[in-house]
Amino acid sequence: MSESVQRCGAGRRYWPVAAVWLIGVAMSVSAASLTFERVPLVIHADATQHRLTVEVARTPAQRSRGLMARDSLAEDAGMLFSYDRLQPPWGSFWMYRTRIALDIAFLDTEGRIAAIHTMQPCDASDPGDCPSTRAGVPYRAALEVNAGYFAERGIEIGDCVAWAGQDDGCAVEPVRD
């Protein structure tokens, strides 16, 4: 095999590594400029309403950043990952560079909780070493809060989540800003 062919093959072998590195650099550079809109959110569980103020991640860059590099999350706070289209059950979240344990609720098209999982921090230097948490259900949004939040409040699958700006949801009354 000629030297030029060997070099070309070697370049293809390192392309995935270079791509991950470039994504990491881009995320680091743009992370400082990312801002998240804050909106009120209410979880309707039985006769109780649990009120949070959440940051909304709507863009791919915001969703990639999520709650990375934060040392804490207020008890009445969270992050809502919002999508324009229904996401497949194999859609997943990871905890790369996330320092706090989180619960995640996957929400259907009406805002009802379809699945709940707990995710542990991952401090690995290689993103590929962090486990992914698959939704297991189709979802239109995902809500991250401190680990234990849902269990401590009796929030379960089927409960309704409503937030300001939600077009059509399961709540009887819309949430106002």
PDB file of C-alpha atoms in Angstrom:
ATOM      1  CA  MET A   1       0.000   0.000   0.000  1.00  0.00           C
ATOM      2  CA  SER A   2       1.352   3.414  -0.878  1.00  0.00           C
ATOM      3  CA  GLU A   3       2.267   5.955   1.796  1.00  0.00           C
ATOM      4  CA  SER A   4      -0.460   8.361   0.652  1.00  0.00           C
ATOM      5  CA  VAL A   5      -3.128   5.650   0.940  1.00  0.00           C
ATOM      6  CA  GLN A   6      -1.887   4.743   4.423  1.00  0.00           C
ATOM      7  CA  ARG A   7      -2.070   8.390   5.518  1.00  0.00           C
ATOM      8  CA  CYS A   8      -5.593   8.752   4.138  1.00  0.00           C
ATOM      9  CA  GLY A   9      -6.752   5.653   6.020  1.00  0.00           C
ATOM     10  CA  ALA A  10      -5.141   6.878   9.228  1.00  0.00           C
ATOM     11  CA  GLY A  11      -6.930  10.213   8.853  1.00  0.00           C
ATOM     12  CA  ARG A  12     -10.283   8.467   8.620  1.00  0.00           C
ATOM     13  CA  ARG A  13      -9.471   6.530  11.762  1.00  0.00           C
ATOM     14  CA  TYR A  14      -8.928   9.729  13.758  1.00  0.00           C
ATOM     15  CA  TRP A  15     -11.901  11.654  12.336  1.00  0.00           C
ATOM     16  CA  PRO A  16     -14.365  10.522  15.074  1.00  0.00           C
ATOM     17  CA  VAL A  17     -11.905  11.576  17.792  1.00  0.00           C
ATOM     18  CA  ALA A  18     -11.369  14.941  16.108  1.00  0.00           C
ATOM     19  CA  ALA A  19     -15.131  15.438  15.746  1.00  0.00           C
ATOM     20  CA  VAL A  20     -15.737  14.821  19.459  1.00  0.00           C
ATOM     21  CA  TRP A  21     -12.878  17.190  20.323  1.00  0.00           C
ATOM     22  CA  LEU A  22     -14.267  19.910  18.033  1.00  0.00           C
ATOM     23  CA  ILE A  23     -17.742  19.553  19.513  1.00  0.00           C
ATOM     24  CA  GLY A  24     -16.271  19.875  23.001  1.00  0.00           C
ATOM     25  CA  VAL A  25     -14.339  22.995  22.055  1.00  0.00           C
ATOM     26  CA  ALA A  26     -17.407  24.528  20.407  1.00  0.00           C
ATOM     27  CA  MET A  27     -19.518  23.761  23.481  1.00  0.00           C
ATOM     28  CA  SER A  28     -16.920  25.313  25.789  1.00  0.00           C
ATOM     29  CA  VAL A  29     -16.602  28.459  23.686  1.00  0.00           C
ATOM     30  CA  SER A  30     -20.331  28.919  23.230  1.00  0.00           C
ATOM     31  CA  ALA A  31     -21.303  27.874  26.771  1.00  0.00           C
ATOM     32  CA  ALA A  32     -20.558  31.298  28.173  1.00  0.00           C
ATOM     33  CA  SER A  33     -22.876  32.922  25.630  1.00  0.00           C
ATOM     34  CA  LEU A  34     -25.795  30.515  26.165  1.00  0.00           C
ATOM     35  CA  THR A  35     -28.734  31.893  28.069  1.00  0.00           C
ATOM     36  CA  PHE A  36     -31.897  30.098  29.051  1.00  0.00           C
ATOM     37  CA  GLU A  37     -35.372  31.591  29.342  1.00  0.00           C
ATOM     38  CA  ARG A  38     -36.892  30.998  32.802  1.00  0.00           C
ATOM     39  CA  VAL A  39     -40.576  30.106  32.999  1.00  0.00           C
ATOM     40  CA  PRO A  40     -42.963  28.967  35.732  1.00  0.00           C
ATOM     41  CA  LEU A  41     -43.917  25.294  35.699  1.00  0.00           C
ATOM     42  CA  VAL A  42     -46.531  23.422  37.730  1.00  0.00           C
ATOM     43  CA  ILE A  43     -46.702  19.683  38.353  1.00  0.00           C
ATOM     44  CA  HIS A  44     -50.245  18.534  39.171  1.00  0.00           C
ATOM     45  CA  ALA A  45     -50.004  15.415  41.352  1.00  0.00           C
ATOM     46  CA  ASP A  46     -53.284  14.279  42.900  1.00  0.00           C
ATOM     47  CA  ALA A  47     -54.721  17.405  44.524  1.00  0.00           C
ATOM     48  CA  THR A  48     -51.314  19.027  45.048  1.00  0.00           C
ATOM     49  CA  GLN A  49     -49.562  21.521  42.807  1.00  0.00           C
ATOM     50  CA  HIS A  50     -45.761  21.667  42.865  1.00  0.00           C
ATOM     51  CA  ARG A  51     -44.398  24.942  41.504  1.00  0.00           C
ATOM     52  CA  LEU A  52     -40.969  25.318  39.937  1.00  0.00           C
ATOM     53  CA  THR A  53     -39.109  27.909  37.937  1.00  0.00           C
ATOM     54  CA  VAL A  54     -37.351  26.140  35.085  1.00  0.00           C
ATOM     55  CA  GLU A  55     -34.817  27.098  32.478  1.00  0.00           C
ATOM     56  CA  VAL A  56     -35.960  26.076  29.011  1.00  0.00           C
ATOM     57  CA  ALA A  57     -33.538  24.412  26.599  1.00  0.00           C
ATOM     58  CA  ARG A  58     -35.058  24.775  23.117  1.00  0.00           C
ATOM     59  CA  THR A  59     -32.071  24.854  20.773  1.00  0.00           C
ATOM     60  CA  PRO A  60     -29.603  22.033  20.097  1.00  0.00           C
ATOM     61  CA  ALA A  61     -26.823  24.106  21.721  1.00  0.00           C
ATOM     62  CA  GLN A  62     -28.921  24.699  24.852  1.00  0.00           C
ATOM     63  CA  ARG A  63     -29.924  21.032  25.046  1.00  0.00           C
ATOM     64  CA  SER A  64     -26.278  19.972  24.651  1.00  0.00           C
ATOM     65  CA  ARG A  65     -25.214  22.254  27.503  1.00  0.00           C
ATOM     66  CA  GLY A  66     -28.076  21.447  29.869  1.00  0.00           C
ATOM     67  CA  LEU A  67     -27.053  21.551  33.530  1.00  0.00           C
ATOM     68  CA  MET A  68     -23.356  20.836  32.898  1.00  0.00           C
ATOM     69  CA  ALA A  69     -20.751  22.287  35.252  1.00  0.00           C
ATOM     70  CA  ARG A  70     -23.208  23.351  37.937  1.00  0.00           C
ATOM     71  CA  ASP A  71     -22.515  22.530  41.561  1.00  0.00           C
ATOM     72  CA  SER A  72     -26.118  22.795  42.723  1.00  0.00           C
ATOM     73  CA  LEU A  73     -29.697  23.292  41.643  1.00  0.00           C
ATOM     74  CA  ALA A  74     -32.230  25.154  43.795  1.00  0.00           C
ATOM     75  CA  GLU A  75     -34.952  22.968  45.298  1.00  0.00           C
ATOM     76  CA  ASP A  76     -37.668  24.789  43.325  1.00  0.00           C
ATOM     77  CA  ALA A  77     -35.738  24.862  40.034  1.00  0.00           C
ATOM     78  CA  GLY A  78     -35.189  22.604  37.076  1.00  0.00           C
ATOM     79  CA  MET A  79     -34.501  22.462  33.363  1.00  0.00           C
ATOM     80  CA  LEU A  80     -37.111  21.727  30.724  1.00  0.00           C
ATOM     81  CA  PHE A  81     -35.854  20.304  27.421  1.00  0.00           C
ATOM     82  CA  SER A  82     -38.438  21.224  24.798  1.00  0.00           C
ATOM     83  CA  TYR A  83     -38.680  19.734  21.304  1.00  0.00           C
ATOM     84  CA  ASP A  84     -40.679  20.759  18.250  1.00  0.00           C
ATOM     85  CA  ARG A  85     -41.418  17.130  17.374  1.00  0.00           C
ATOM     86  CA  LEU A  86     -42.115  13.938  19.248  1.00  0.00           C
ATOM     87  CA  GLN A  87     -38.838  12.220  20.147  1.00  0.00           C
ATOM     88  CA  PRO A  88     -38.389   8.434  19.806  1.00  0.00           C
ATOM     89  CA  PRO A  89     -38.256   6.060  22.794  1.00  0.00           C
ATOM     90  CA  TRP A  90     -34.550   5.437  22.170  1.00  0.00           C
ATOM     91  CA  GLY A  91     -33.800   9.133  22.685  1.00  0.00           C
ATOM     92  CA  SER A  92     -31.429   9.489  25.601  1.00  0.00           C
ATOM     93  CA  PHE A  93     -29.777  11.908  28.001  1.00  0.00           C
ATOM     94  CA  TRP A  94     -26.302  11.720  29.459  1.00  0.00           C
ATOM     95  CA  MET A  95     -24.592  13.292  32.438  1.00  0.00           C
ATOM     96  CA  TYR A  96     -21.240  14.269  30.911  1.00  0.00           C
ATOM     97  CA  ARG A  97     -19.734  17.074  33.007  1.00  0.00           C
ATOM     98  CA  THR A  98     -22.868  17.169  35.155  1.00  0.00           C
ATOM     99  CA  ARG A  99     -21.970  17.369  38.843  1.00  0.00           C
ATOM    100  CA  ILE A 100     -25.347  16.837  40.526  1.00  0.00           C
ATOM    101  CA  ALA A 101     -27.613  13.788  40.616  1.00  0.00           C
ATOM    102  CA  LEU A 102     -30.854  14.427  38.750  1.00  0.00           C
ATOM    103  CA  ASP A 103     -34.292  12.955  38.223  1.00  0.00           C
ATOM    104  CA  ILE A 104     -35.634  13.206  34.686  1.00  0.00           C
ATOM    105  CA  ALA A 105     -39.288  12.942  33.687  1.00  0.00           C
ATOM    106  CA  PHE A 106     -40.100  12.341  30.032  1.00  0.00           C
ATOM    107  CA  LEU A 107     -43.319  14.121  29.047  1.00  0.00           C
ATOM    108  CA  ASP A 108     -45.757  13.117  26.314  1.00  0.00           C
ATOM    109  CA  THR A 109     -47.392  15.504  23.837  1.00  0.00           C
ATOM    110  CA  GLU A 110     -49.961  16.642  26.434  1.00  0.00           C
ATOM    111  CA  GLY A 111     -47.405  17.183  29.189  1.00  0.00           C
ATOM    112  CA  ARG A 112     -48.176  14.010  31.139  1.00  0.00           C
ATOM    113  CA  ILE A 113     -45.260  12.192  32.740  1.00  0.00           C
ATOM    114  CA  ALA A 114     -44.616   9.043  30.689  1.00  0.00           C
ATOM    115  CA  ALA A 115     -41.392   7.872  32.398  1.00  0.00           C
ATOM    116  CA  ILE A 116     -39.152   8.851  35.308  1.00  0.00           C
ATOM    117  CA  HIS A 117     -35.471   7.961  35.758  1.00  0.00           C
ATOM    118  CA  THR A 118     -32.670   8.972  38.132  1.00  0.00           C
ATOM    119  CA  MET A 119     -29.284   9.896  36.660  1.00  0.00           C
ATOM    120  CA  GLN A 120     -25.948  10.045  38.492  1.00  0.00           C
ATOM    121  CA  PRO A 121     -23.142  12.570  37.812  1.00  0.00           C
ATOM    122  CA  CYS A 122     -20.376  11.616  35.403  1.00  0.00           C
ATOM    123  CA  ASP A 123     -16.945  13.185  35.819  1.00  0.00           C
ATOM    124  CA  ALA A 124     -15.228  11.129  33.107  1.00  0.00           C
ATOM    125  CA  SER A 125     -12.879  13.057  30.852  1.00  0.00           C
ATOM    126  CA  ASP A 126     -14.175  11.171  27.804  1.00  0.00           C
ATOM    127  CA  PRO A 127     -17.888  11.741  27.039  1.00  0.00           C
ATOM    128  CA  GLY A 128     -18.098   8.210  25.674  1.00  0.00           C
ATOM    129  CA  ASP A 129     -17.451   6.874  29.186  1.00  0.00           C
ATOM    130  CA  CYS A 130     -20.677   8.385  30.550  1.00  0.00           C
ATOM    131  CA  PRO A 131     -23.809   6.219  30.558  1.00  0.00           C
ATOM    132  CA  SER A 132     -26.912   7.308  28.660  1.00  0.00           C
ATOM    133  CA  THR A 133     -30.405   7.214  30.105  1.00  0.00           C
ATOM    134  CA  ARG A 134     -32.928   6.194  27.471  1.00  0.00           C
ATOM    135  CA  ALA A 135     -36.447   7.531  27.700  1.00  0.00           C
ATOM    136  CA  GLY A 136     -38.085   4.205  26.852  1.00  0.00           C
ATOM    137  CA  VAL A 137     -41.191   6.116  25.709  1.00  0.00           C
ATOM    138  CA  PRO A 138     -41.899   8.704  22.995  1.00  0.00           C
ATOM    139  CA  TYR A 139     -41.571  12.205  24.479  1.00  0.00           C
ATOM    140  CA  ARG A 140     -42.059  15.852  23.551  1.00  0.00           C
ATOM    141  CA  ALA A 141     -40.240  17.342  26.536  1.00  0.00           C
ATOM    142  CA  ALA A 142     -38.055  16.235  29.436  1.00  0.00           C
ATOM    143  CA  LEU A 143     -37.875  17.799  32.889  1.00  0.00           C
ATOM    144  CA  GLU A 144     -34.722  17.550  35.014  1.00  0.00           C
ATOM    145  CA  VAL A 145     -34.870  18.284  38.753  1.00  0.00           C
ATOM    146  CA  ASN A 146     -32.771  17.315  41.780  1.00  0.00           C
ATOM    147  CA  ALA A 147     -32.600  13.546  42.372  1.00  0.00           C
ATOM    148  CA  GLY A 148     -35.355  12.394  44.712  1.00  0.00           C
ATOM    149  CA  TYR A 149     -37.647  15.337  43.930  1.00  0.00           C
ATOM    150  CA  PHE A 150     -40.403  13.257  42.326  1.00  0.00           C
ATOM    151  CA  ALA A 151     -40.413  10.440  44.923  1.00  0.00           C
ATOM    152  CA  GLU A 152     -40.326  12.854  47.879  1.00  0.00           C
ATOM    153  CA  ARG A 153     -43.459  14.589  46.580  1.00  0.00           C
ATOM    154  CA  GLY A 154     -45.383  11.560  45.354  1.00  0.00           C
ATOM    155  CA  ILE A 155     -45.101  12.648  41.715  1.00  0.00           C
ATOM    156  CA  GLU A 156     -45.721   9.694  39.409  1.00  0.00           C
ATOM    157  CA  ILE A 157     -46.217   8.568  35.842  1.00  0.00           C
ATOM    158  CA  GLY A 158     -49.468  10.053  34.514  1.00  0.00           C
ATOM    159  CA  ASP A 159     -49.210  13.290  36.505  1.00  0.00           C
ATOM    160  CA  CYS A 160     -49.609  16.511  34.527  1.00  0.00           C
ATOM    161  CA  VAL A 161     -46.836  19.040  33.945  1.00  0.00           C
ATOM    162  CA  ALA A 162     -47.790  22.491  32.653  1.00  0.00           C
ATOM    163  CA  TRP A 163     -45.557  25.453  31.875  1.00  0.00           C
ATOM    164  CA  ALA A 164     -45.838  28.973  30.520  1.00  0.00           C
ATOM    165  CA  GLY A 165     -45.818  28.962  26.733  1.00  0.00           C
ATOM    166  CA  GLN A 166     -47.053  25.378  26.428  1.00  0.00           C
ATOM    167  CA  ASP A 167     -49.455  25.259  23.499  1.00  0.00           C
ATOM    168  CA  ASP A 168     -51.777  22.434  24.412  1.00  0.00           C
ATOM    169  CA  GLY A 169     -51.470  20.591  27.663  1.00  0.00           C
ATOM    170  CA  CYS A 170     -53.178  18.442  30.229  1.00  0.00           C
ATOM    171  CA  ALA A 171     -53.641  21.207  32.826  1.00  0.00           C
ATOM    172  CA  VAL A 172     -57.099  22.607  33.441  1.00  0.00           C
ATOM    173  CA  GLU A 173     -55.750  26.156  33.745  1.00  0.00           C
ATOM    174  CA  PRO A 174     -52.764  27.480  31.772  1.00  0.00           C
ATOM    175  CA  VAL A 175     -49.664  28.589  33.654  1.00  0.00           C
ATOM    176  CA  ARG A 176     -49.132  32.335  33.440  1.00  0.00           C
ATOM    177  CA  ASP A 177     -45.810  34.151  33.371  1.00  0.00           C
TER     178      ASP A 177
END
